Amino acid sequence: MRSGVDGCKFLDFPGHADDRGALTFMESPKDLPFDVRRIYYLYDVPAGRSRGAHAHRALEQVFIALAGSFTILFDDGVKQREIRLDGPRKGLYVPPMLWRDLRDFSPGAICVVLASAGYLESDYIRDHAAFLEAAGAGQR
Ligand code: TYD
């Protein structure tokens, strides 16, 4: 699997829609590249505020805009990539070792994150300079 910002990959989830409304579903390993061990969501994000500002050493994640839309800016230490998520039928797979900033949340946006492991503070890199150092070491 590709790493760095090119390793971010859109996932199209299966679903069903009829006159009763819409349904989207996903199962691993068919629709998700890892077994989901944790789910969290961001909501009530005030206009103009951003989230994230960290990287993960080993965690894999899938981001979904369950409602509304938001932008994620990724940096792998060499390349940057900006992706806007805007619908519940689509997920974004995010590999480890990517710095991310989430911003420009639309009013009422809900960002659901599926994660490959439980919460582990030691998996976070919260200092950008330390991230660049670790990312550079990974590429040497
Ligand atoms: P933080 O990493 O600042 O959120 P974000 O990445 O969205 O900006 O997390 C805020 C707080 O919540 C922090 O004290 C850690 C805690 N937290 C958990 O306990 N479990 C979790 O699964 C997550 C994502 C955060």
mmCIF file with all atom_site columns, C-alpha atoms and ligand atoms in Angstrom:
data_model
loop_
_atom_site.group_PDB
_atom_site.id
_atom_site.type_symbol
_atom_site.label_atom_id
_atom_site.label_alt_id
_atom_site.label_comp_id
_atom_site.label_asym_id
_atom_site.label_entity_id
_atom_site.label_seq_id
_atom_site.pdbx_PDB_ins_code
_atom_site.Cartn_x
_atom_site.Cartn_y
_atom_site.Cartn_z
_atom_site.occupancy
_atom_site.B_iso_or_equiv
_atom_site.pdbx_formal_charge
_atom_site.auth_seq_id
_atom_site.auth_comp_id
_atom_site.auth_asym_id
_atom_site.auth_atom_id
_atom_site.pdbx_PDB_model_num
ATOM   1   C CA  . MET A 1 1   ? 0.000   0.000  0.000  1.00 0.00 ? 1   MET A CA  1
ATOM   2   C CA  . ARG A 1 2   ? 1.274   3.540  -0.785 1.00 0.00 ? 2   ARG A CA  1
ATOM   3   C CA  . SER A 1 3   ? 2.285   5.751  2.089  1.00 0.00 ? 3   SER A CA  1
ATOM   4   C CA  . GLY A 1 4   ? 2.610   9.497  2.508  1.00 0.00 ? 4   GLY A CA  1
ATOM   5   C CA  . VAL A 1 5   ? -0.111  11.803 1.200  1.00 0.00 ? 5   VAL A CA  1
ATOM   6   C CA  . ASP A 1 6   ? -0.488  9.539  -1.857 1.00 0.00 ? 6   ASP A CA  1
ATOM   7   C CA  . GLY A 1 7   ? -1.551  6.787  0.529  1.00 0.00 ? 7   GLY A CA  1
ATOM   8   C CA  . CYS A 1 8   ? -4.813  8.622  1.279  1.00 0.00 ? 8   CYS A CA  1
ATOM   9   C CA  . LYS A 1 9   ? -7.491  6.763  -0.607 1.00 0.00 ? 9   LYS A CA  1
ATOM   10  C CA  . PHE A 1 10  ? -11.207 7.331  -1.126 1.00 0.00 ? 10  PHE A CA  1
ATOM   11  C CA  . LEU A 1 11  ? -13.485 4.449  -0.197 1.00 0.00 ? 11  LEU A CA  1
ATOM   12  C CA  . ASP A 1 12  ? -16.929 4.190  -1.786 1.00 0.00 ? 12  ASP A CA  1
ATOM   13  C CA  . PHE A 1 13  ? -19.279 2.566  0.676  1.00 0.00 ? 13  PHE A CA  1
ATOM   14  C CA  . PRO A 1 14  ? -22.155 0.389  -0.420 1.00 0.00 ? 14  PRO A CA  1
ATOM   15  C CA  . GLY A 1 15  ? -25.629 1.599  0.331  1.00 0.00 ? 15  GLY A CA  1
ATOM   16  C CA  . HIS A 1 16  ? -29.279 1.543  -0.442 1.00 0.00 ? 16  HIS A CA  1
ATOM   17  C CA  . ALA A 1 17  ? -31.723 4.339  -1.128 1.00 0.00 ? 17  ALA A CA  1
ATOM   18  C CA  . ASP A 1 18  ? -35.439 4.209  -1.747 1.00 0.00 ? 18  ASP A CA  1
ATOM   19  C CA  . ASP A 1 19  ? -38.489 6.301  -0.952 1.00 0.00 ? 19  ASP A CA  1
ATOM   20  C CA  . ARG A 1 20  ? -37.910 5.646  2.784  1.00 0.00 ? 20  ARG A CA  1
ATOM   21  C CA  . GLY A 1 21  ? -34.515 7.359  2.688  1.00 0.00 ? 21  GLY A CA  1
ATOM   22  C CA  . ALA A 1 22  ? -30.883 6.326  2.395  1.00 0.00 ? 22  ALA A CA  1
ATOM   23  C CA  . LEU A 1 23  ? -28.723 3.734  4.133  1.00 0.00 ? 23  LEU A CA  1
ATOM   24  C CA  . THR A 1 24  ? -24.947 3.326  3.975  1.00 0.00 ? 24  THR A CA  1
ATOM   25  C CA  . PHE A 1 25  ? -22.999 0.424  5.440  1.00 0.00 ? 25  PHE A CA  1
ATOM   26  C CA  . MET A 1 26  ? -19.475 -0.909 5.612  1.00 0.00 ? 26  MET A CA  1
ATOM   27  C CA  . GLU A 1 27  ? -17.828 -4.095 6.766  1.00 0.00 ? 27  GLU A CA  1
ATOM   28  C CA  . SER A 1 28  ? -14.233 -5.091 7.205  1.00 0.00 ? 28  SER A CA  1
ATOM   29  C CA  . PRO A 1 29  ? -12.364 -6.462 5.418  1.00 0.00 ? 29  PRO A CA  1
ATOM   30  C CA  . LYS A 1 30  ? -14.665 -6.016 2.380  1.00 0.00 ? 30  LYS A CA  1
ATOM   31  C CA  . ASP A 1 31  ? -15.162 -2.248 2.573  1.00 0.00 ? 31  ASP A CA  1
ATOM   32  C CA  . LEU A 1 32  ? -12.585 -1.184 5.184  1.00 0.00 ? 32  LEU A CA  1
ATOM   33  C CA  . PRO A 1 33  ? -8.822  -1.853 5.060  1.00 0.00 ? 33  PRO A CA  1
ATOM   34  C CA  . PHE A 1 34  ? -8.514  -2.645 8.785  1.00 0.00 ? 34  PHE A CA  1
ATOM   35  C CA  . ASP A 1 35  ? -10.556 -4.004 11.658 1.00 0.00 ? 35  ASP A CA  1
ATOM   36  C CA  . VAL A 1 36  ? -12.219 -1.088 13.435 1.00 0.00 ? 36  VAL A CA  1
ATOM   37  C CA  . ARG A 1 37  ? -11.216 -0.927 17.108 1.00 0.00 ? 37  ARG A CA  1
ATOM   38  C CA  . ARG A 1 38  ? -12.465 2.574  17.951 1.00 0.00 ? 38  ARG A CA  1
ATOM   39  C CA  . ILE A 1 39  ? -14.952 5.155  16.658 1.00 0.00 ? 39  ILE A CA  1
ATOM   40  C CA  . TYR A 1 40  ? -15.074 8.839  17.556 1.00 0.00 ? 40  TYR A CA  1
ATOM   41  C CA  . TYR A 1 41  ? -16.741 11.893 16.084 1.00 0.00 ? 41  TYR A CA  1
ATOM   42  C CA  . LEU A 1 42  ? -16.223 15.625 15.941 1.00 0.00 ? 42  LEU A CA  1
ATOM   43  C CA  . TYR A 1 43  ? -19.263 17.915 15.940 1.00 0.00 ? 43  TYR A CA  1
ATOM   44  C CA  . ASP A 1 44  ? -20.337 21.352 17.164 1.00 0.00 ? 44  ASP A CA  1
ATOM   45  C CA  . VAL A 1 45  ? -17.065 22.712 15.755 1.00 0.00 ? 45  VAL A CA  1
ATOM   46  C CA  . PRO A 1 46  ? -17.415 26.522 15.902 1.00 0.00 ? 46  PRO A CA  1
ATOM   47  C CA  . ALA A 1 47  ? -16.988 28.477 12.673 1.00 0.00 ? 47  ALA A CA  1
ATOM   48  C CA  . GLY A 1 48  ? -13.345 29.256 11.989 1.00 0.00 ? 48  GLY A CA  1
ATOM   49  C CA  . ARG A 1 49  ? -11.950 26.670 14.431 1.00 0.00 ? 49  ARG A CA  1
ATOM   50  C CA  . SER A 1 50  ? -9.685  23.795 13.433 1.00 0.00 ? 50  SER A CA  1
ATOM   51  C CA  . ARG A 1 51  ? -8.892  20.356 14.877 1.00 0.00 ? 51  ARG A CA  1
ATOM   52  C CA  . GLY A 1 52  ? -6.185  17.761 14.489 1.00 0.00 ? 52  GLY A CA  1
ATOM   53  C CA  . ALA A 1 53  ? -2.699  19.323 14.365 1.00 0.00 ? 53  ALA A CA  1
ATOM   54  C CA  . HIS A 1 54  ? -0.976  16.002 14.988 1.00 0.00 ? 54  HIS A CA  1
ATOM   55  C CA  . ALA A 1 55  ? 0.230   12.816 13.291 1.00 0.00 ? 55  ALA A CA  1
ATOM   56  C CA  . HIS A 1 56  ? -0.040  9.181  14.315 1.00 0.00 ? 56  HIS A CA  1
ATOM   57  C CA  . ARG A 1 57  ? 2.922   6.825  14.347 1.00 0.00 ? 57  ARG A CA  1
ATOM   58  C CA  . ALA A 1 58  ? 0.984   3.624  13.589 1.00 0.00 ? 58  ALA A CA  1
ATOM   59  C CA  . LEU A 1 59  ? -2.754  4.345  13.681 1.00 0.00 ? 59  LEU A CA  1
ATOM   60  C CA  . GLU A 1 60  ? -4.779  3.910  10.492 1.00 0.00 ? 60  GLU A CA  1
ATOM   61  C CA  . GLN A 1 61  ? -8.039  5.813  10.180 1.00 0.00 ? 61  GLN A CA  1
ATOM   62  C CA  . VAL A 1 62  ? -11.026 6.335  7.911  1.00 0.00 ? 62  VAL A CA  1
ATOM   63  C CA  . PHE A 1 63  ? -12.652 9.788  7.968  1.00 0.00 ? 63  PHE A CA  1
ATOM   64  C CA  . ILE A 1 64  ? -16.290 10.237 6.959  1.00 0.00 ? 64  ILE A CA  1
ATOM   65  C CA  . ALA A 1 65  ? -18.318 13.451 6.630  1.00 0.00 ? 65  ALA A CA  1
ATOM   66  C CA  . LEU A 1 66  ? -21.501 12.010 8.137  1.00 0.00 ? 66  LEU A CA  1
ATOM   67  C CA  . ALA A 1 67  ? -23.136 15.441 7.818  1.00 0.00 ? 67  ALA A CA  1
ATOM   68  C CA  . GLY A 1 68  ? -21.954 18.654 6.198  1.00 0.00 ? 68  GLY A CA  1
ATOM   69  C CA  . SER A 1 69  ? -18.401 19.058 4.973  1.00 0.00 ? 69  SER A CA  1
ATOM   70  C CA  . PHE A 1 70  ? -14.872 19.902 6.110  1.00 0.00 ? 70  PHE A CA  1
ATOM   71  C CA  . THR A 1 71  ? -11.350 20.068 4.713  1.00 0.00 ? 71  THR A CA  1
ATOM   72  C CA  . ILE A 1 72  ? -8.349  18.014 5.807  1.00 0.00 ? 72  ILE A CA  1
ATOM   73  C CA  . LEU A 1 73  ? -4.837  19.255 5.010  1.00 0.00 ? 73  LEU A CA  1
ATOM   74  C CA  . PHE A 1 74  ? -2.200  16.523 5.009  1.00 0.00 ? 74  PHE A CA  1
ATOM   75  C CA  . ASP A 1 75  ? 1.570   16.796 5.124  1.00 0.00 ? 75  ASP A CA  1
ATOM   76  C CA  . ASP A 1 76  ? 3.961   13.817 4.917  1.00 0.00 ? 76  ASP A CA  1
ATOM   77  C CA  . GLY A 1 77  ? 7.063   15.951 5.416  1.00 0.00 ? 77  GLY A CA  1
ATOM   78  C CA  . VAL A 1 78  ? 7.643   16.261 1.662  1.00 0.00 ? 78  VAL A CA  1
ATOM   79  C CA  . LYS A 1 79  ? 4.258   16.696 -0.006 1.00 0.00 ? 79  LYS A CA  1
ATOM   80  C CA  . GLN A 1 80  ? 1.032   18.360 1.042  1.00 0.00 ? 80  GLN A CA  1
ATOM   81  C CA  . ARG A 1 81  ? -2.481  17.435 -0.010 1.00 0.00 ? 81  ARG A CA  1
ATOM   82  C CA  . GLU A 1 82  ? -5.846  19.076 0.675  1.00 0.00 ? 82  GLU A CA  1
ATOM   83  C CA  . ILE A 1 83  ? -9.033  16.998 0.609  1.00 0.00 ? 83  ILE A CA  1
ATOM   84  C CA  . ARG A 1 84  ? -12.607 18.137 1.204  1.00 0.00 ? 84  ARG A CA  1
ATOM   85  C CA  . LEU A 1 85  ? -15.030 15.495 2.455  1.00 0.00 ? 85  LEU A CA  1
ATOM   86  C CA  . ASP A 1 86  ? -18.683 16.193 1.851  1.00 0.00 ? 86  ASP A CA  1
ATOM   87  C CA  . GLY A 1 87  ? -20.924 13.143 2.014  1.00 0.00 ? 87  GLY A CA  1
ATOM   88  C CA  . PRO A 1 88  ? -21.725 9.987  4.016  1.00 0.00 ? 88  PRO A CA  1
ATOM   89  C CA  . ARG A 1 89  ? -21.318 7.532  1.117  1.00 0.00 ? 89  ARG A CA  1
ATOM   90  C CA  . LYS A 1 90  ? -17.579 8.143  0.920  1.00 0.00 ? 90  LYS A CA  1
ATOM   91  C CA  . GLY A 1 91  ? -14.721 7.563  3.347  1.00 0.00 ? 91  GLY A CA  1
ATOM   92  C CA  . LEU A 1 92  ? -11.110 8.667  3.276  1.00 0.00 ? 92  LEU A CA  1
ATOM   93  C CA  . TYR A 1 93  ? -8.500  6.115  4.311  1.00 0.00 ? 93  TYR A CA  1
ATOM   94  C CA  . VAL A 1 94  ? -5.570  7.826  6.059  1.00 0.00 ? 94  VAL A CA  1
ATOM   95  C CA  . PRO A 1 95  ? -2.325  5.871  6.572  1.00 0.00 ? 95  PRO A CA  1
ATOM   96  C CA  . PRO A 1 96  ? 0.067   6.451  9.505  1.00 0.00 ? 96  PRO A CA  1
ATOM   97  C CA  . MET A 1 97  ? 2.658   9.246  9.658  1.00 0.00 ? 97  MET A CA  1
ATOM   98  C CA  . LEU A 1 98  ? 0.638   12.061 8.122  1.00 0.00 ? 98  LEU A CA  1
ATOM   99  C CA  . TRP A 1 99  ? 0.326   15.435 9.807  1.00 0.00 ? 99  TRP A CA  1
ATOM   100 C CA  . ARG A 1 100 ? -3.302  16.571 9.527  1.00 0.00 ? 100 ARG A CA  1
ATOM   101 C CA  . ASP A 1 101 ? -5.276  19.739 10.143 1.00 0.00 ? 101 ASP A CA  1
ATOM   102 C CA  . LEU A 1 102 ? -9.065  19.675 9.895  1.00 0.00 ? 102 LEU A CA  1
ATOM   103 C CA  . ARG A 1 103 ? -10.682 22.995 9.083  1.00 0.00 ? 103 ARG A CA  1
ATOM   104 C CA  . ASP A 1 104 ? -13.505 24.848 7.328  1.00 0.00 ? 104 ASP A CA  1
ATOM   105 C CA  . PHE A 1 105 ? -16.258 22.806 8.979  1.00 0.00 ? 105 PHE A CA  1
ATOM   106 C CA  . SER A 1 106 ? -19.643 23.703 7.550  1.00 0.00 ? 106 SER A CA  1
ATOM   107 C CA  . PRO A 1 107 ? -22.371 24.499 10.117 1.00 0.00 ? 107 PRO A CA  1
ATOM   108 C CA  . GLY A 1 108 ? -23.673 21.215 11.585 1.00 0.00 ? 108 GLY A CA  1
ATOM   109 C CA  . ALA A 1 109 ? -20.818 19.136 10.157 1.00 0.00 ? 109 ALA A CA  1
ATOM   110 C CA  . ILE A 1 110 ? -20.162 15.755 11.763 1.00 0.00 ? 110 ILE A CA  1
ATOM   111 C CA  . CYS A 1 111 ? -16.810 14.048 11.188 1.00 0.00 ? 111 CYS A CA  1
ATOM   112 C CA  . VAL A 1 112 ? -16.802 10.349 12.072 1.00 0.00 ? 112 VAL A CA  1
ATOM   113 C CA  . VAL A 1 113 ? -13.444 8.625  12.419 1.00 0.00 ? 113 VAL A CA  1
ATOM   114 C CA  . LEU A 1 114 ? -12.957 4.845  12.348 1.00 0.00 ? 114 LEU A CA  1
ATOM   115 C CA  . ALA A 1 115 ? -9.642  3.854  13.896 1.00 0.00 ? 115 ALA A CA  1
ATOM   116 C CA  . SER A 1 116 ? -7.517  0.710  13.785 1.00 0.00 ? 116 SER A CA  1
ATOM   117 C CA  . ALA A 1 117 ? -6.564  0.836  17.483 1.00 0.00 ? 117 ALA A CA  1
ATOM   118 C CA  . GLY A 1 118 ? -7.690  2.160  20.822 1.00 0.00 ? 118 GLY A CA  1
ATOM   119 C CA  . TYR A 1 119 ? -6.664  5.582  22.104 1.00 0.00 ? 119 TYR A CA  1
ATOM   120 C CA  . LEU A 1 120 ? -2.937  5.639  22.835 1.00 0.00 ? 120 LEU A CA  1
ATOM   121 C CA  . GLU A 1 121 ? -1.305  8.985  23.599 1.00 0.00 ? 121 GLU A CA  1
ATOM   122 C CA  . SER A 1 122 ? 2.150   7.557  22.792 1.00 0.00 ? 122 SER A CA  1
ATOM   123 C CA  . ASP A 1 123 ? 0.982   7.015  19.181 1.00 0.00 ? 123 ASP A CA  1
ATOM   124 C CA  . TYR A 1 124 ? 0.491   10.786 18.754 1.00 0.00 ? 124 TYR A CA  1
ATOM   125 C CA  . ILE A 1 125 ? 3.115   13.217 17.480 1.00 0.00 ? 125 ILE A CA  1
ATOM   126 C CA  . ARG A 1 126 ? 1.783   16.628 18.510 1.00 0.00 ? 126 ARG A CA  1
ATOM   127 C CA  . ASP A 1 127 ? 4.878   18.707 17.776 1.00 0.00 ? 127 ASP A CA  1
ATOM   128 C CA  . HIS A 1 128 ? 5.293   19.636 14.098 1.00 0.00 ? 128 HIS A CA  1
ATOM   129 C CA  . ALA A 1 129 ? 9.096   19.865 14.244 1.00 0.00 ? 129 ALA A CA  1
ATOM   130 C CA  . ALA A 1 130 ? 9.244   16.410 15.883 1.00 0.00 ? 130 ALA A CA  1
ATOM   131 C CA  . PHE A 1 131 ? 6.952   15.098 13.144 1.00 0.00 ? 131 PHE A CA  1
ATOM   132 C CA  . LEU A 1 132 ? 9.203   16.456 10.382 1.00 0.00 ? 132 LEU A CA  1
ATOM   133 C CA  . GLU A 1 133 ? 12.191  14.883 12.103 1.00 0.00 ? 133 GLU A CA  1
ATOM   134 C CA  . ALA A 1 134 ? 10.447  11.488 12.425 1.00 0.00 ? 134 ALA A CA  1
ATOM   135 C CA  . ALA A 1 135 ? 9.081   11.649 8.849  1.00 0.00 ? 135 ALA A CA  1
ATOM   136 C CA  . GLY A 1 136 ? 12.560  12.487 7.521  1.00 0.00 ? 136 GLY A CA  1
ATOM   137 C CA  . ALA A 1 137 ? 14.062  9.585  9.468  1.00 0.00 ? 137 ALA A CA  1
ATOM   138 C CA  . GLY A 1 138 ? 11.476  7.275  7.899  1.00 0.00 ? 138 GLY A CA  1
ATOM   139 C CA  . GLN A 1 139 ? 12.515  8.371  4.405  1.00 0.00 ? 139 GLN A CA  1
ATOM   140 C CA  . ARG A 1 140 ? 16.276  8.042  4.935  1.00 0.00 ? 140 ARG A CA  1
HETATM 141 P P1  . TYD B 2 .   ? -7.594  15.799 20.480 1.00 0.00 ? 1   TYD B P1  1
HETATM 142 O O1  . TYD B 2 .   ? -6.532  14.843 20.045 1.00 0.00 ? 1   TYD B O1  1
HETATM 143 O O2  . TYD B 2 .   ? -7.177  17.166 20.879 1.00 0.00 ? 1   TYD B O2  1
HETATM 144 O O3  . TYD B 2 .   ? -8.715  15.906 19.348 1.00 0.00 ? 1   TYD B O3  1
HETATM 145 P P2  . TYD B 2 .   ? -8.553  16.290 17.782 1.00 0.00 ? 1   TYD B P2  1
HETATM 146 O O4  . TYD B 2 .   ? -7.593  15.337 17.192 1.00 0.00 ? 1   TYD B O4  1
HETATM 147 O O5  . TYD B 2 .   ? -9.879  16.062 17.188 1.00 0.00 ? 1   TYD B O5  1
HETATM 148 O O6  . TYD B 2 .   ? -8.167  17.715 17.691 1.00 0.00 ? 1   TYD B O6  1
HETATM 149 O O7  . TYD B 2 .   ? -8.408  15.117 21.670 1.00 0.00 ? 1   TYD B O7  1
HETATM 150 C C1  . TYD B 2 .   ? -9.067  15.854 22.657 1.00 0.00 ? 1   TYD B C1  1
HETATM 151 C C2  . TYD B 2 .   ? -9.082  15.068 23.956 1.00 0.00 ? 1   TYD B C2  1
HETATM 152 O O8  . TYD B 2 .   ? -9.832  13.853 23.841 1.00 0.00 ? 1   TYD B O8  1
HETATM 153 C C3  . TYD B 2 .   ? -7.696  14.647 24.411 1.00 0.00 ? 1   TYD B C3  1
HETATM 154 O O9  . TYD B 2 .   ? -7.608  14.886 25.812 1.00 0.00 ? 1   TYD B O9  1
HETATM 155 C C4  . TYD B 2 .   ? -7.625  13.177 24.157 1.00 0.00 ? 1   TYD B C4  1
HETATM 156 C C5  . TYD B 2 .   ? -9.069  12.728 24.247 1.00 0.00 ? 1   TYD B C5  1
HETATM 157 N N1  . TYD B 2 .   ? -9.385  11.573 23.396 1.00 0.00 ? 1   TYD B N1  1
HETATM 158 C C6  . TYD B 2 .   ? -9.653  10.333 23.984 1.00 0.00 ? 1   TYD B C6  1
HETATM 159 O O10 . TYD B 2 .   ? -9.590  10.176 25.217 1.00 0.00 ? 1   TYD B O10 1
HETATM 160 N N2  . TYD B 2 .   ? -9.998  9.281  23.191 1.00 0.00 ? 1   TYD B N2  1
HETATM 161 C C7  . TYD B 2 .   ? -10.053 9.399  21.833 1.00 0.00 ? 1   TYD B C7  1
HETATM 162 O O11 . TYD B 2 .   ? -10.373 8.393  21.121 1.00 0.00 ? 1   TYD B O11 1
HETATM 163 C C8  . TYD B 2 .   ? -9.749  10.682 21.231 1.00 0.00 ? 1   TYD B C8  1
HETATM 164 C C9  . TYD B 2 .   ? -9.792  10.844 19.727 1.00 0.00 ? 1   TYD B C9  1
HETATM 165 C C10 . TYD B 2 .   ? -9.429  11.730 22.051 1.00 0.00 ? 1   TYD B C10 1
#
